Amino acid sequence: MPNPAAALDLLLLPTWLVPVEPAGVVLKEHGLGIRDGRIAFIGPRSEALKLKASEVRELPGMLLSPGLINAHGHAAMTLFRGLADDLPLMTWLEQHIWPAEAKWVDEAFVRDGTDLAIAEQIKGGITCFSDMYFFPKVASERVHNSGIRAQIAIPILDFPIPGASDADEAIRQGVELFSDLKHHPRIKITFGPHAPYTVGDENLEKIRVIAEELDAAIHMHVHETAFEVQQSIEQRGERPLARLGRLGLLGPRFQAVHMTQISDDDLALLVESNTSVIHCPESNLKLASGFCPVERLWQAGVNVAVGTDGAASNNDLDLLGETRTAALLAKAVAGSATALDAHRALRMATLNGARALGLEAEVGSLEVGKAADLVAFDLSGLAQQPIYDPVSQLIYATGRDCVKHLWVAGKQLLDDRRLTRFDEQQLCATATAWGRRISGHAE
Ligand SMILES: CSC[C@H]1O[C@@H](n2cnc3c(O)ncnc32)[C@H](O)[C@@H]1O
Ligand SMILES: [Zn+2]
């Protein structure tokens, strides 16, 4: 049993503390205490200063919030950043990315690309990310070593992929990894059927059965483009989401990534099944895939989280920037300036992400008992002045270079913008070497 009178490991005293839950609250003159990797105290500064703490840290001019949660991405694709730009989805995938993956993706690629992604994300205020890429065991090892938190989705397609000769092998590997990491405090294994157009009914049914047995989540690209929906209607006589509903996949453990096409029936299915949607606005904009109607979903009660997608279609892993884009785009799509205000946008990037990934009891808001996954943003620069509402300033006027400190489960992974577990120069050198090999100037 935790002892409330025991000394704190760390007491943080920021200018603003934004717990996200309760919604819309900004606390001034408050402190947050951490003990054994968890939030042990939130209260007025005067009370906080009476507590024993091994370390007390003043954070003047800083906003302390839950760490950002990047709910969809393909981490190792950082090494394909900028390889094939300005193309529509299917041309990008079929003519550029899949051939490059067949040629280059091996365990070393995933090791180096995932490290680069983790470091970039930590520097951008992300404490937890969702990954869906090849060699998920290697990605899990990188997450374990780095101290970050992640959901790792096992990639499954009907055809051979790097690391698995068919869907059965991928599923077998996934079940093994799930069981190996069942008790890992920061890694959650889920199943990642790629998309309705790459996974047939037979494999989807196998995935549903196994996910049910293990109580595991399912993470999938769905309704990314109008073409995907049209093709499914022509070939199968039904919309992809309706097909997933008929096969029994939808539910609170299902994460539908993209959803740029939503009919009234689709919306009803999402609401009834309590399926989460993961919105990736910048990838959707860059590939001209379409627009996810975030405000409509939100008003209907659907949980909407936000993700960057991979660095080959974004081209960065900047969730703060992505959240700004989401807030601005939501207004354009809804035709209403009140759509997705700054406080709801921050909730989408934190608590909604946690809920989508099934981590709501553990992270996503600053509440006593939750894991201490925190980020301190420095709002003292001239571009943030004056400050009427610090959350408005964070979403609309702050870039990720203002991320000052970051903790996951109470461990500091970024200290005054310095990565505590990575050598930044080494990461850059390794990525540059991969780029030279891939672009054909290899040594
Ligand atoms: C099984 S997941 C890995 C697989 O997905 C590809 N991918 C990356 N981004 C997207 C996207 O936006 N839509 C569809 N597929 C995507 C990635 O290149 C891998 O082949
Ligand atoms: Zn994706």
CSV table of C-alpha atoms and ligand atoms in Angstrom, one decimal:
chain,number,residue,atom,x,y,z
A,1,MET,CA,0.0,0.0,0.0
A,2,PRO,CA,1.4,3.5,-0.9
A,3,ASN,CA,2.1,5.6,2.2
A,4,PRO,CA,0.7,9.1,1.6
A,5,ALA,CA,3.0,10.5,4.3
A,6,ALA,CA,6.2,9.1,2.7
A,7,ALA,CA,8.6,11.5,1.1
A,8,LEU,CA,8.1,12.3,-2.6
A,9,ASP,CA,10.8,11.5,-5.0
A,10,LEU,CA,10.2,14.7,-6.9
A,11,LEU,CA,8.0,17.8,-6.4
A,12,LEU,CA,7.3,19.9,-9.5
A,13,LEU,CA,6.2,23.6,-9.2
A,14,PRO,CA,5.1,24.9,-12.6
A,15,THR,CA,3.5,28.2,-13.4
A,16,TRP,CA,0.5,26.4,-14.8
A,17,LEU,CA,-0.7,22.8,-14.2
A,18,VAL,CA,-3.2,21.5,-16.7
A,19,PRO,CA,-4.6,18.2,-15.6
A,20,VAL,CA,-6.9,17.7,-18.7
A,21,GLU,CA,-9.4,15.9,-16.3
A,22,PRO,CA,-11.5,17.7,-15.1
A,23,ALA,CA,-11.9,19.3,-18.5
A,24,GLY,CA,-10.9,22.9,-19.1
A,25,VAL,CA,-9.1,23.4,-15.7
A,26,VAL,CA,-5.9,25.4,-15.4
A,27,LEU,CA,-4.3,25.4,-12.0
A,28,LYS,CA,-2.0,28.2,-10.9
A,29,GLU,CA,0.2,28.2,-7.8
A,30,HIS,CA,0.0,24.4,-7.6
A,31,GLY,CA,2.5,21.5,-7.3
A,32,LEU,CA,2.6,17.9,-8.5
A,33,GLY,CA,4.5,15.3,-6.5
A,34,ILE,CA,5.9,12.0,-7.8
A,35,ARG,CA,6.6,8.9,-5.9
A,36,ASP,CA,7.7,5.5,-7.3
A,37,GLY,CA,6.9,6.6,-10.8
A,38,ARG,CA,3.3,7.7,-10.0
A,39,ILE,CA,1.6,10.9,-9.3
A,40,ALA,CA,1.3,11.0,-5.5
A,41,PHE,CA,0.1,14.6,-4.9
A,42,ILE,CA,-1.6,17.5,-6.7
A,43,GLY,CA,-2.4,20.5,-4.7
A,44,PRO,CA,-1.8,24.1,-3.8
A,45,ARG,CA,1.8,25.2,-3.7
A,46,SER,CA,1.5,26.2,-0.1
A,47,GLU,CA,0.5,22.6,0.8
A,48,ALA,CA,3.1,21.1,-1.6
A,49,LEU,CA,5.9,23.0,0.1
A,50,LYS,CA,5.1,21.3,3.4
A,51,LEU,CA,5.8,17.9,2.0
A,52,LYS,CA,9.1,16.1,2.2
A,53,ALA,CA,10.7,15.6,-1.2
A,54,SER,CA,14.1,14.3,-2.3
A,55,GLU,CA,14.1,16.9,-5.1
A,56,VAL,CA,12.1,20.1,-5.6
A,57,ARG,CA,12.0,21.6,-9.1
A,58,GLU,CA,10.6,25.1,-9.8
A,59,LEU,CA,9.3,25.3,-13.4
A,60,PRO,CA,8.9,29.1,-13.9
A,61,GLY,CA,7.0,30.1,-17.1
A,62,MET,CA,6.2,26.5,-17.8
A,63,LEU,CA,3.0,24.6,-18.4
A,64,LEU,CA,2.9,21.1,-17.0
A,65,SER,CA,0.5,18.7,-18.7
A,66,PRO,CA,0.1,15.0,-19.3
A,67,GLY,CA,2.5,13.7,-22.0
A,68,LEU,CA,1.2,13.8,-25.5
A,69,ILE,CA,0.0,10.5,-27.0
A,70,ASN,CA,0.7,9.8,-30.6
A,71,ALA,CA,-2.0,7.3,-31.3
A,72,HIS,CA,-0.9,6.2,-34.8
A,73,GLY,CA,2.4,5.8,-36.6
A,74,HIS,CA,5.0,3.6,-38.2
A,75,ALA,CA,8.1,4.4,-36.2
A,76,ALA,CA,10.9,3.0,-38.3
A,77,MET,CA,9.6,4.8,-41.4
A,78,THR,CA,11.6,7.9,-40.1
A,79,LEU,CA,14.4,6.4,-42.4
A,80,PHE,CA,12.1,6.9,-45.4
A,81,ARG,CA,11.3,10.5,-44.5
A,82,GLY,CA,11.1,12.5,-47.7
A,83,LEU,CA,11.7,9.4,-50.0
A,84,ALA,CA,8.5,9.8,-51.9
A,85,ASP,CA,6.6,13.0,-51.5
A,86,ASP,CA,3.6,14.6,-53.2
A,87,LEU,CA,1.8,11.5,-54.3
A,88,PRO,CA,-1.6,10.0,-53.7
A,89,LEU,CA,-1.9,7.1,-51.3
A,90,MET,CA,-2.0,4.1,-53.6
A,91,THR,CA,0.8,5.4,-55.9
A,92,TRP,CA,2.9,6.3,-52.9
A,93,LEU,CA,2.4,2.8,-51.3
A,94,GLU,CA,2.4,0.5,-54.4
A,95,GLN,CA,5.1,2.2,-56.5
A,96,HIS,CA,7.4,3.7,-53.9
A,97,ILE,CA,7.0,2.6,-50.3
A,98,TRP,CA,6.3,-1.2,-50.7
A,99,PRO,CA,9.2,-1.7,-53.1
A,100,ALA,CA,11.5,0.3,-50.8
A,101,GLU,CA,10.4,-1.8,-47.8
A,102,ALA,CA,11.0,-5.0,-49.6
A,103,LYS,CA,14.5,-3.9,-50.4
A,104,TRP,CA,15.6,-2.2,-47.2
A,105,VAL,CA,13.5,-3.2,-44.2
A,106,ASP,CA,15.3,-5.7,-41.9
A,107,GLU,CA,16.0,-5.8,-38.1
A,108,ALA,CA,18.8,-3.2,-38.3
A,109,PHE,CA,16.5,-0.8,-40.2
A,110,VAL,CA,13.8,-1.2,-37.6
A,111,ARG,CA,16.3,-0.8,-34.7
A,112,ASP,CA,17.8,2.4,-36.1
A,113,GLY,CA,14.5,3.9,-37.5
A,114,THR,CA,12.6,3.2,-34.3
A,115,ASP,CA,15.4,4.8,-32.1
A,116,LEU,CA,15.2,7.9,-34.3
A,117,ALA,CA,11.4,8.0,-34.0
A,118,ILE,CA,11.5,7.6,-30.2
A,119,ALA,CA,14.1,10.4,-29.8
A,120,GLU,CA,12.2,12.7,-32.1
A,121,GLN,CA,9.0,12.0,-30.2
A,122,ILE,CA,10.5,12.6,-26.8
A,123,LYS,CA,11.9,15.9,-27.9
A,124,GLY,CA,8.4,16.8,-29.1
A,125,GLY,CA,6.6,16.1,-25.8
A,126,ILE,CA,5.3,12.6,-26.6
A,127,THR,CA,5.4,10.1,-23.7
A,128,CYS,CA,3.5,7.3,-25.4
A,129,PHE,CA,3.1,6.3,-29.1
A,130,SER,CA,1.4,3.6,-31.1
A,131,ASP,CA,3.6,1.8,-33.6
A,132,MET,CA,2.5,-0.5,-36.5
A,133,TYR,CA,5.5,-1.8,-38.3
A,134,PHE,CA,7.6,-4.8,-39.3
A,135,PHE,CA,9.8,-6.7,-36.8
A,136,PRO,CA,7.6,-5.6,-33.8
A,137,LYS,CA,9.9,-7.6,-31.4
A,138,VAL,CA,12.8,-5.3,-32.3
A,139,ALA,CA,10.6,-2.2,-31.9
A,140,SER,CA,9.5,-3.5,-28.4
A,141,GLU,CA,13.2,-3.8,-27.4
A,142,ARG,CA,13.9,-0.2,-28.5
A,143,VAL,CA,10.9,1.0,-26.5
A,144,HIS,CA,12.0,-1.0,-23.5
A,145,ASN,CA,15.5,0.4,-23.6
A,146,SER,CA,14.5,4.0,-24.2
A,147,GLY,CA,12.1,4.4,-21.3
A,148,ILE,CA,9.1,5.6,-23.4
A,149,ARG,CA,5.7,4.0,-23.4
A,150,ALA,CA,4.1,2.4,-26.5
A,151,GLN,CA,1.5,0.3,-28.0
A,152,ILE,CA,3.1,-2.1,-30.6
A,153,ALA,CA,0.6,-3.4,-33.2
A,154,ILE,CA,1.6,-6.6,-34.9
A,155,PRO,CA,1.5,-6.0,-38.7
A,156,ILE,CA,-0.7,-8.5,-40.6
A,157,LEU,CA,-1.3,-8.6,-44.3
A,158,ASP,CA,-2.5,-11.4,-46.6
A,159,PHE,CA,0.9,-11.4,-48.3
A,160,PRO,CA,4.5,-11.9,-47.1
A,161,ILE,CA,6.0,-9.0,-45.2
A,162,PRO,CA,9.5,-8.4,-43.9
A,163,GLY,CA,9.8,-10.7,-41.0
A,164,ALA,CA,6.8,-13.0,-41.6
A,165,SER,CA,6.1,-15.2,-44.7
A,166,ASP,CA,2.3,-15.1,-44.3
A,167,ALA,CA,-0.5,-13.9,-42.0
A,168,ASP,CA,-0.4,-17.1,-39.9
A,169,GLU,CA,3.3,-16.6,-39.1
A,170,ALA,CA,2.7,-12.9,-38.2
A,171,ILE,CA,-0.2,-13.9,-35.9
A,172,ARG,CA,1.9,-16.6,-34.3
A,173,GLN,CA,4.7,-14.2,-33.6
A,174,GLY,CA,2.2,-11.7,-32.3
A,175,VAL,CA,0.7,-14.2,-29.8
A,176,GLU,CA,4.2,-15.0,-28.6
A,177,LEU,CA,5.2,-11.4,-28.2
A,178,PHE,CA,1.9,-10.7,-26.4
A,179,SER,CA,2.6,-13.4,-23.9
A,180,ASP,CA,6.3,-12.4,-23.4
A,181,LEU,CA,5.3,-8.7,-22.7
A,182,LYS,CA,2.0,-9.3,-20.9
A,183,HIS,CA,3.3,-7.8,-17.7
A,184,HIS,CA,5.6,-5.1,-19.2
A,185,PRO,CA,4.8,-1.8,-17.4
A,186,ARG,CA,5.2,0.3,-20.5
A,187,ILE,CA,4.5,-1.9,-23.6
A,188,LYS,CA,1.2,-3.1,-24.8
A,189,ILE,CA,1.0,-5.5,-27.7
A,190,THR,CA,-2.1,-5.3,-30.0
A,191,PHE,CA,-2.9,-6.8,-33.4
A,192,GLY,CA,-2.5,-4.6,-36.5
A,193,PRO,CA,-4.3,-5.9,-39.6
A,194,HIS,CA,-3.1,-3.3,-42.2
A,195,ALA,CA,-6.3,-2.3,-44.0
A,196,PRO,CA,-9.6,-3.7,-45.3
A,197,TYR,CA,-8.0,-3.9,-48.8
A,198,THR,CA,-5.0,-6.0,-47.7
A,199,VAL,CA,-6.6,-8.4,-45.3
A,200,GLY,CA,-9.4,-10.8,-46.3
A,201,ASP,CA,-12.3,-12.1,-44.2
A,202,GLU,CA,-10.5,-15.4,-43.3
A,203,ASN,CA,-7.6,-13.6,-41.6
A,204,LEU,CA,-9.8,-10.9,-40.1
A,205,GLU,CA,-11.8,-13.7,-38.4
A,206,LYS,CA,-8.7,-15.3,-37.0
A,207,ILE,CA,-7.5,-12.0,-35.7
A,208,ARG,CA,-10.9,-11.3,-34.0
A,209,VAL,CA,-10.9,-14.7,-32.3
A,210,ILE,CA,-7.3,-14.3,-31.0
A,211,ALA,CA,-7.8,-10.7,-29.9
A,212,GLU,CA,-11.0,-11.8,-28.0
A,213,GLU,CA,-9.2,-14.7,-26.3
A,214,LEU,CA,-6.3,-12.4,-25.2
A,215,ASP,CA,-8.4,-9.3,-24.5
A,216,ALA,CA,-6.1,-7.5,-27.0
A,217,ALA,CA,-6.9,-4.5,-29.0
A,218,ILE,CA,-7.0,-4.2,-32.9
A,219,HIS,CA,-5.5,-1.3,-34.7
A,220,MET,CA,-6.3,-0.8,-38.4
A,221,HIS,CA,-6.2,1.7,-41.2
A,222,VAL,CA,-9.9,2.1,-42.2
A,223,HIS,CA,-11.7,4.4,-44.7
A,224,GLU,CA,-8.5,6.2,-45.5
A,225,THR,CA,-9.7,7.3,-48.9
A,226,ALA,CA,-13.0,7.5,-50.9
A,227,PHE,CA,-11.3,5.1,-53.4
A,228,GLU,CA,-11.0,2.4,-50.6
A,229,VAL,CA,-14.7,2.7,-49.9
A,230,GLN,CA,-15.8,2.7,-53.5
A,231,GLN,CA,-13.6,-0.3,-54.4
A,232,SER,CA,-15.0,-2.3,-51.5
A,233,ILE,CA,-18.6,-1.5,-52.6
A,234,GLU,CA,-17.8,-2.6,-56.1
A,235,GLN,CA,-15.9,-5.8,-55.2
A,236,ARG,CA,-17.7,-6.9,-52.0
A,237,GLY,CA,-21.0,-5.0,-52.1
A,238,GLU,CA,-20.4,-3.4,-48.7
A,239,ARG,CA,-18.5,-0.5,-47.1
A,240,PRO,CA,-15.3,-1.6,-45.3
A,241,LEU,CA,-16.6,-0.4,-41.9
A,242,ALA,CA,-19.8,-2.3,-42.3
A,243,ARG,CA,-17.8,-5.4,-43.3
A,244,LEU,CA,-15.7,-5.1,-40.1
A,245,GLY,CA,-18.9,-4.8,-38.1
A,246,ARG,CA,-20.4,-7.9,-39.8
A,247,LEU,CA,-17.2,-9.8,-38.9
A,248,GLY,CA,-17.5,-8.7,-35.3
A,249,LEU,CA,-14.3,-6.7,-35.1
A,250,LEU,CA,-15.7,-3.3,-34.0
A,251,GLY,CA,-15.9,-2.5,-30.3
A,252,PRO,CA,-14.1,-0.5,-27.5
A,253,ARG,CA,-10.9,-2.4,-28.2
A,254,PHE,CA,-11.0,-1.5,-32.0
A,255,GLN,CA,-9.0,1.5,-33.2
A,256,ALA,CA,-10.0,2.8,-36.6
A,257,VAL,CA,-7.2,4.9,-38.1
A,258,HIS,CA,-8.1,7.7,-40.6
A,259,MET,CA,-11.9,7.4,-41.2
A,260,THR,CA,-12.1,10.2,-43.7
A,261,GLN,CA,-15.3,8.8,-45.2
A,262,ILE,CA,-18.2,8.6,-42.8
A,263,SER,CA,-21.8,7.9,-43.9
A,264,ASP,CA,-24.7,8.2,-41.4
A,265,ASP,CA,-24.7,4.4,-41.1
A,266,ASP,CA,-20.9,4.4,-40.4
A,267,LEU,CA,-21.4,7.0,-37.7
A,268,ALA,CA,-24.1,4.9,-36.1
A,269,LEU,CA,-21.9,1.8,-36.2
A,270,LEU,CA,-19.0,3.7,-34.5
A,271,VAL,CA,-21.3,5.0,-31.8
A,272,GLU,CA,-23.1,1.7,-31.1
A,273,SER,CA,-19.8,-0.3,-31.0
A,274,ASN,CA,-17.9,2.4,-29.0
A,275,THR,CA,-15.1,2.2,-31.5
A,276,SER,CA,-12.3,4.8,-31.2
A,277,VAL,CA,-11.2,6.8,-34.3
A,278,ILE,CA,-7.6,8.0,-34.7
A,279,HIS,CA,-7.3,11.1,-36.8
A,280,CYS,CA,-4.1,11.8,-38.8
A,281,PRO,CA,-4.8,15.2,-40.4
A,282,GLU,CA,-1.4,15.9,-41.9
A,283,SER,CA,-0.9,12.6,-43.6
A,284,ASN,CA,-4.5,12.9,-44.9
A,285,LEU,CA,-3.7,16.3,-46.2
A,286,LYS,CA,-0.4,15.4,-47.8
A,287,LEU,CA,-1.7,12.3,-49.5
A,288,ALA,CA,-4.9,14.1,-50.4
A,289,SER,CA,-6.8,11.3,-48.8
A,290,GLY,CA,-9.8,13.3,-47.4
A,291,PHE,CA,-11.0,14.9,-44.2
A,292,CYS,CA,-12.0,13.2,-41.0
A,293,PRO,CA,-15.1,15.0,-39.6
A,294,VAL,CA,-13.8,15.3,-36.1
A,295,GLU,CA,-16.5,17.7,-34.7
A,296,ARG,CA,-19.3,15.5,-36.0
A,297,LEU,CA,-17.7,12.4,-34.4
A,298,TRP,CA,-17.1,14.3,-31.1
A,299,GLN,CA,-20.6,15.6,-30.9
A,300,ALA,CA,-21.9,12.1,-31.6
A,301,GLY,CA,-19.9,10.8,-28.6
A,302,VAL,CA,-17.1,9.0,-30.5
A,303,ASN,CA,-13.7,9.0,-28.9
A,304,VAL,CA,-11.3,10.7,-31.3
A,305,ALA,CA,-7.5,10.6,-30.7
A,306,VAL,CA,-4.8,12.0,-32.9
A,307,GLY,CA,-1.7,10.5,-34.6
A,308,THR,CA,1.0,11.6,-37.0
A,309,ASP,CA,1.1,8.5,-39.2
A,310,GLY,CA,4.6,7.6,-40.4
A,311,ALA,CA,7.3,10.1,-41.2
A,312,ALA,CA,7.2,9.0,-44.9
A,313,SER,CA,3.7,10.6,-45.2
A,314,ASN,CA,3.8,13.5,-42.8
A,315,ASN,CA,6.9,14.1,-42.7
A,316,ASP,CA,7.5,14.7,-39.0
A,317,LEU,CA,6.4,13.1,-35.8
A,318,ASP,CA,5.3,16.4,-34.2
A,319,LEU,CA,2.1,15.7,-32.3
A,320,LEU,CA,1.8,19.2,-31.0
A,321,GLY,CA,1.9,20.6,-34.5
A,322,GLU,CA,-0.5,17.8,-35.6
A,323,THR,CA,-2.9,18.9,-32.9
A,324,ARG,CA,-2.8,22.4,-34.1
A,325,THR,CA,-3.5,21.2,-37.6
A,326,ALA,CA,-6.4,19.1,-36.3
A,327,ALA,CA,-7.9,22.1,-34.4
A,328,LEU,CA,-7.7,24.4,-37.5
A,329,LEU,CA,-8.9,21.7,-39.9
A,330,ALA,CA,-11.9,20.8,-37.7
A,331,LYS,CA,-13.2,24.3,-38.0
A,332,ALA,CA,-12.8,24.3,-41.8
A,333,VAL,CA,-14.5,20.9,-42.1
A,334,ALA,CA,-17.3,21.7,-39.7
A,335,GLY,CA,-17.7,25.3,-41.1
A,336,SER,CA,-17.7,26.5,-37.5
A,337,ALA,CA,-15.0,28.4,-35.6
A,338,THR,CA,-16.2,26.8,-32.4
A,339,ALA,CA,-15.2,23.3,-33.5
A,340,LEU,CA,-12.4,21.6,-31.5
A,341,ASP,CA,-11.3,24.5,-29.3
A,342,ALA,CA,-7.8,24.4,-27.8
A,343,HIS,CA,-8.8,22.6,-24.5
A,344,ARG,CA,-10.6,19.9,-26.4
A,345,ALA,CA,-7.7,19.6,-28.8
A,346,LEU,CA,-5.3,19.0,-25.9
A,347,ARG,CA,-7.7,16.4,-24.5
A,348,MET,CA,-7.7,14.7,-27.9
A,349,ALA,CA,-3.8,14.6,-27.8
A,350,THR,CA,-3.7,13.2,-24.3
A,351,LEU,CA,-6.7,11.5,-22.6
A,352,ASN,CA,-8.5,10.5,-25.8
A,353,GLY,CA,-5.3,8.9,-27.0
A,354,ALA,CA,-5.0,7.0,-23.7
A,355,ARG,CA,-8.6,5.9,-24.0
A,356,ALA,CA,-8.2,4.7,-27.6
A,357,LEU,CA,-5.2,2.6,-26.7
A,358,GLY,CA,-6.9,1.2,-23.6
A,359,LEU,CA,-4.5,3.0,-21.2
A,360,GLU,CA,-6.9,5.5,-19.7
A,361,ALA,CA,-6.5,4.0,-16.2
A,362,GLU,CA,-2.8,4.5,-16.4
A,363,VAL,CA,-2.1,7.7,-18.3
A,364,GLY,CA,-3.6,10.6,-20.3
A,365,SER,CA,-4.4,13.0,-17.4
A,366,LEU,CA,-2.8,14.3,-14.3
A,367,GLU,CA,-4.6,12.4,-11.5
A,368,VAL,CA,-3.2,11.0,-8.3
A,369,GLY,CA,-2.5,7.3,-8.8
A,370,LYS,CA,-1.8,7.5,-12.5
A,371,ALA,CA,1.7,7.0,-13.9
A,372,ALA,CA,3.9,10.2,-13.9
A,373,ASP,CA,4.0,10.7,-17.7
A,374,LEU,CA,4.4,14.5,-18.0
A,375,VAL,CA,5.7,17.2,-20.2
A,376,ALA,CA,6.8,20.7,-19.3
A,377,PHE,CA,6.4,23.3,-22.1
A,378,ASP,CA,8.3,26.6,-21.8
A,379,LEU,CA,5.8,29.4,-22.5
A,380,SER,CA,8.2,32.2,-21.5
A,381,GLY,CA,9.3,33.1,-25.0
A,382,LEU,CA,8.2,36.3,-26.8
A,383,ALA,CA,6.0,34.3,-29.3
A,384,GLN,CA,3.8,33.3,-26.4
A,385,GLN,CA,3.2,36.7,-24.9
A,386,PRO,CA,0.9,37.9,-23.5
A,387,ILE,CA,-0.8,34.8,-22.0
A,388,TYR,CA,-4.5,35.0,-21.4
A,389,ASP,CA,-5.2,31.3,-21.6
A,390,PRO,CA,-2.0,29.1,-21.5
A,391,VAL,CA,-3.8,26.2,-23.3
A,392,SER,CA,-4.8,28.4,-26.2
A,393,GLN,CA,-1.1,29.6,-26.4
A,394,LEU,CA,0.1,26.0,-26.3
A,395,ILE,CA,-2.1,24.8,-29.1
A,396,TYR,CA,-2.1,27.9,-31.4
A,397,ALA,CA,1.2,29.6,-30.7
A,398,THR,CA,3.7,27.1,-29.5
A,399,GLY,CA,6.1,24.8,-31.4
A,400,ARG,CA,7.6,21.5,-30.2
A,401,ASP,CA,11.0,23.3,-29.7
A,402,CYS,CA,9.3,24.7,-26.5
A,403,VAL,CA,9.2,21.2,-24.9
A,404,LYS,CA,11.7,21.6,-22.0
A,405,HIS,CA,11.4,18.5,-19.8
A,406,LEU,CA,9.6,15.2,-20.1
A,407,TRP,CA,9.1,12.2,-17.7
A,408,VAL,CA,7.7,8.7,-18.3
A,409,ALA,CA,6.7,6.8,-15.2
A,410,GLY,CA,8.6,9.3,-13.2
A,411,LYS,CA,11.9,8.9,-15.1
A,412,GLN,CA,13.2,12.0,-16.8
A,413,LEU,CA,13.9,11.3,-20.5
A,414,LEU,CA,14.3,15.0,-21.5
A,415,ASP,CA,16.1,17.4,-19.3
A,416,ASP,CA,16.3,21.0,-20.4
A,417,ARG,CA,15.9,19.7,-24.1
A,418,ARG,CA,18.7,17.2,-23.6
A,419,LEU,CA,17.9,13.5,-24.2
A,420,THR,CA,19.0,11.5,-21.2
A,421,ARG,CA,19.1,8.1,-22.9
A,422,PHE,CA,20.2,8.9,-26.4
A,423,ASP,CA,23.3,10.4,-28.1
A,424,GLU,CA,21.6,12.8,-30.5
A,425,GLN,CA,24.7,13.2,-32.7
A,426,GLN,CA,25.0,9.4,-33.0
A,427,LEU,CA,21.3,9.1,-34.0
A,428,CYS,CA,21.8,11.8,-36.7
A,429,ALA,CA,24.9,10.1,-38.1
A,430,THR,CA,23.2,6.7,-38.2
A,431,ALA,CA,20.1,8.1,-40.0
A,432,THR,CA,22.4,10.0,-42.5
A,433,ALA,CA,24.2,6.7,-43.3
A,434,TRP,CA,20.9,4.9,-44.0
A,435,GLY,CA,19.8,7.8,-46.2
A,436,ARG,CA,23.0,7.6,-48.2
A,437,ARG,CA,22.6,3.8,-48.7
A,438,ILE,CA,19.0,4.1,-49.7
A,439,SER,CA,19.5,6.9,-52.1
A,440,GLY,CA,22.4,5.0,-53.8
A,441,HIS,CA,25.4,7.0,-52.6
A,442,ALA,CA,26.4,4.2,-50.3
A,443,GLU,CA,29.9,3.8,-49.0
B,1,LIG,C1,1.2,-3.3,-41.5
B,1,LIG,S1,1.5,-1.7,-41.2
B,1,LIG,C2,2.8,-1.2,-42.1
B,1,LIG,C3,2.5,-1.0,-43.5
B,1,LIG,O1,1.6,0.2,-43.6
B,1,LIG,C4,2.2,1.0,-44.6
B,1,LIG,N1,1.6,2.4,-44.4
B,1,LIG,C5,2.2,3.4,-43.8
B,1,LIG,N2,1.4,4.5,-43.8
B,1,LIG,C6,0.2,4.1,-44.4
B,1,LIG,C7,-1.0,4.7,-44.6
B,1,LIG,O2,-1.3,5.9,-44.3
B,1,LIG,N3,-2.0,3.9,-45.2
B,1,LIG,C8,-1.7,2.7,-45.5
B,1,LIG,N4,-0.6,2.0,-45.3
B,1,LIG,C9,0.4,2.7,-44.7
B,1,LIG,C10,3.6,0.9,-44.4
B,1,LIG,O3,4.4,1.4,-45.5
B,1,LIG,C11,3.8,-0.6,-44.2
B,1,LIG,O4,3.8,-1.2,-45.5
B,2,ZN,ZN,-0.6,4.6,-41.1
